[in-house]
Amino acid sequence: MGNLLEIAIKNSLISEQIDFNPEDILRKKLNVFATVEDINELPIDAKEVSWETVEDDERIYLTKSFTFMTEKHLIYFLNESIRKSNVINHHPKIVIENNTVKVESFTHDINDVSHLDLQITKFMDELYEDIVFLNRA
């Protein structure tokens, strides 16, 4: 088993980038695990979850409202959201009232939130952030 590990280490791209001897790892002379002290800062900042989780008698779903400055931005948001929904074959409930779009997303088969809901809500958040950013310019 040790020989397989040594072969894997020697053949990996990592061993070409880092100067170390595979035998040192096998003899446990080299610490291969990162510690808190090794990490100066995380590469990303965690964002606060902006979708509300609602639980009623029948289902659990995610909901959020998006407000737009112009009708053009609202239509773009809707078009891109519907396009993404068609691609992943998962369609949230979308209600439009004046310049606000309210979205509710859950998976009908299980009456709960699934990976598809998380995928579409993340997409909508990113799309909205792009629209807001471009609106400032």
Short mmCIF file of C-alpha atoms in Angstrom, two decimals:
data_model
loop_
_atom_site.label_atom_id
_atom_site.label_comp_id
_atom_site.label_asym_id
_atom_site.label_seq_id
_atom_site.Cartn_x
_atom_site.Cartn_y
_atom_site.Cartn_z
CA MET A 1 0.00 0.00 0.00
CA GLY A 2 2.87 2.38 0.79
CA ASN A 3 4.32 1.85 -2.68
CA LEU A 4 1.03 2.87 -4.29
CA LEU A 5 0.99 6.10 -2.30
CA GLU A 6 4.58 6.84 -3.26
CA ILE A 7 3.83 6.22 -6.94
CA ALA A 8 0.75 8.44 -6.78
CA ILE A 9 2.69 11.24 -5.12
CA LYS A 10 5.54 10.99 -7.60
CA ASN A 11 3.14 11.08 -10.55
CA SER A 12 0.94 13.89 -9.28
CA LEU A 13 1.17 17.44 -10.53
CA ILE A 14 1.49 18.64 -6.94
CA SER A 15 4.80 16.88 -6.44
CA GLU A 16 6.21 18.80 -9.41
CA GLN A 17 5.15 22.12 -7.91
CA ILE A 18 6.24 21.52 -4.31
CA ASP A 19 9.76 20.58 -3.33
CA PHE A 20 9.42 17.54 -1.07
CA ASN A 21 10.46 13.95 -0.88
CA PRO A 22 7.57 11.41 -1.00
CA GLU A 23 9.42 9.20 1.45
CA ASP A 24 9.18 11.98 4.06
CA ILE A 25 5.38 11.83 3.88
CA LEU A 26 5.43 8.07 4.25
CA ARG A 27 7.71 8.37 7.29
CA LYS A 28 5.46 11.19 8.62
CA LYS A 29 8.31 13.68 8.77
CA LEU A 30 6.36 16.23 6.78
CA ASN A 31 3.04 17.60 8.01
CA VAL A 32 0.69 17.45 5.02
CA PHE A 33 -2.32 18.96 6.81
CA ALA A 34 -2.94 22.69 6.91
CA THR A 35 -3.58 24.24 10.28
CA VAL A 36 -5.36 27.44 11.24
CA GLU A 37 -1.97 29.16 11.56
CA ASP A 38 -1.19 28.27 7.91
CA ILE A 39 -4.20 30.18 6.63
CA ASN A 40 -3.89 33.97 6.72
CA GLU A 41 -7.37 34.64 5.41
CA LEU A 42 -10.04 32.70 3.65
CA PRO A 43 -10.21 33.19 -0.11
CA ILE A 44 -13.87 34.24 0.07
CA ASP A 45 -16.12 35.98 2.53
CA ALA A 46 -19.25 34.15 3.58
CA LYS A 47 -22.42 35.95 2.59
CA GLU A 48 -25.46 36.27 4.72
CA VAL A 49 -28.29 34.14 3.38
CA SER A 50 -30.79 36.49 1.84
CA TRP A 51 -33.56 33.99 1.07
CA GLU A 52 -36.19 33.40 3.70
CA THR A 53 -37.10 29.81 4.49
CA VAL A 54 -40.81 29.42 5.01
CA GLU A 55 -42.42 26.34 6.48
CA ASP A 56 -46.17 25.88 6.30
CA ASP A 57 -48.40 22.84 6.78
CA GLU A 58 -47.81 21.52 3.27
CA ARG A 59 -44.26 22.43 2.30
CA ILE A 60 -40.97 24.17 2.96
CA TYR A 61 -39.87 26.77 0.44
CA LEU A 62 -37.45 29.63 -0.17
CA THR A 63 -38.77 33.09 -0.88
CA LYS A 64 -37.30 36.46 -1.76
CA SER A 65 -38.39 39.74 -3.34
CA PHE A 66 -36.30 41.67 -5.85
CA THR A 67 -36.97 45.36 -6.54
CA PHE A 68 -35.83 46.98 -9.78
CA MET A 69 -35.16 50.58 -10.75
CA THR A 70 -36.37 50.19 -14.33
CA GLU A 71 -38.74 47.98 -16.26
CA LYS A 72 -35.88 47.08 -18.58
CA HIS A 73 -33.91 45.56 -15.68
CA LEU A 74 -36.97 43.71 -14.42
CA ILE A 75 -37.63 42.18 -17.85
CA TYR A 76 -33.99 41.20 -18.24
CA PHE A 77 -34.07 39.52 -14.81
CA LEU A 78 -37.22 37.61 -15.73
CA ASN A 79 -35.92 36.52 -19.13
CA GLU A 80 -32.62 35.23 -17.73
CA SER A 81 -34.32 33.54 -14.77
CA ILE A 82 -36.79 31.77 -17.06
CA ARG A 83 -33.97 30.76 -19.40
CA LYS A 84 -32.02 29.23 -16.49
CA SER A 85 -35.18 27.55 -15.17
CA ASN A 86 -35.69 25.90 -18.53
CA VAL A 87 -32.08 24.74 -18.68
CA ILE A 88 -32.23 23.03 -15.29
CA ASN A 89 -35.92 22.09 -15.73
CA HIS A 90 -36.94 23.63 -12.41
CA HIS A 91 -39.46 26.47 -12.36
CA PRO A 92 -40.04 28.61 -9.27
CA LYS A 93 -43.20 30.58 -8.72
CA ILE A 94 -42.67 34.17 -9.86
CA VAL A 95 -45.10 36.98 -9.01
CA ILE A 96 -44.63 40.44 -10.53
CA GLU A 97 -46.11 43.46 -8.80
CA ASN A 98 -45.12 46.89 -10.10
CA ASN A 99 -41.30 46.95 -10.00
CA THR A 100 -40.96 44.01 -7.60
CA VAL A 101 -40.53 40.34 -8.41
CA LYS A 102 -41.35 37.85 -5.65
CA VAL A 103 -39.94 34.34 -6.05
CA GLU A 104 -40.92 31.16 -4.23
CA SER A 105 -38.93 28.01 -4.90
CA PHE A 106 -39.38 24.44 -3.74
CA THR A 107 -39.33 20.99 -5.29
CA HIS A 108 -42.90 19.80 -5.81
CA ASP A 109 -42.05 16.09 -5.64
CA ILE A 110 -40.85 16.35 -2.05
CA ASN A 111 -42.56 19.59 -0.94
CA ASP A 112 -39.19 20.77 0.31
CA VAL A 113 -36.06 22.57 -0.83
CA SER A 114 -33.64 20.58 -3.02
CA HIS A 115 -30.36 21.23 -4.82
CA LEU A 116 -32.35 22.58 -7.79
CA ASP A 117 -33.90 25.27 -5.61
CA LEU A 118 -30.48 26.23 -4.29
CA GLN A 119 -29.14 26.34 -7.84
CA ILE A 120 -31.87 28.62 -9.18
CA THR A 121 -31.87 30.90 -6.13
CA LYS A 122 -28.09 31.31 -6.32
CA PHE A 123 -28.39 32.14 -10.01
CA MET A 124 -31.08 34.74 -9.31
CA ASP A 125 -28.99 36.33 -6.56
CA GLU A 126 -25.96 36.60 -8.85
CA LEU A 127 -28.08 37.95 -11.69
CA TYR A 128 -29.65 40.57 -9.43
CA GLU A 129 -26.25 41.61 -8.07
CA ASP A 130 -25.02 42.09 -11.65
CA ILE A 131 -28.05 44.23 -12.50
CA VAL A 132 -27.61 46.36 -9.38
CA PHE A 133 -23.90 46.78 -10.10
CA LEU A 134 -24.50 47.80 -13.72
CA ASN A 135 -27.24 50.21 -12.62
CA ARG A 136 -24.69 52.10 -10.47
CA ALA A 137 -22.37 52.63 -13.42
#
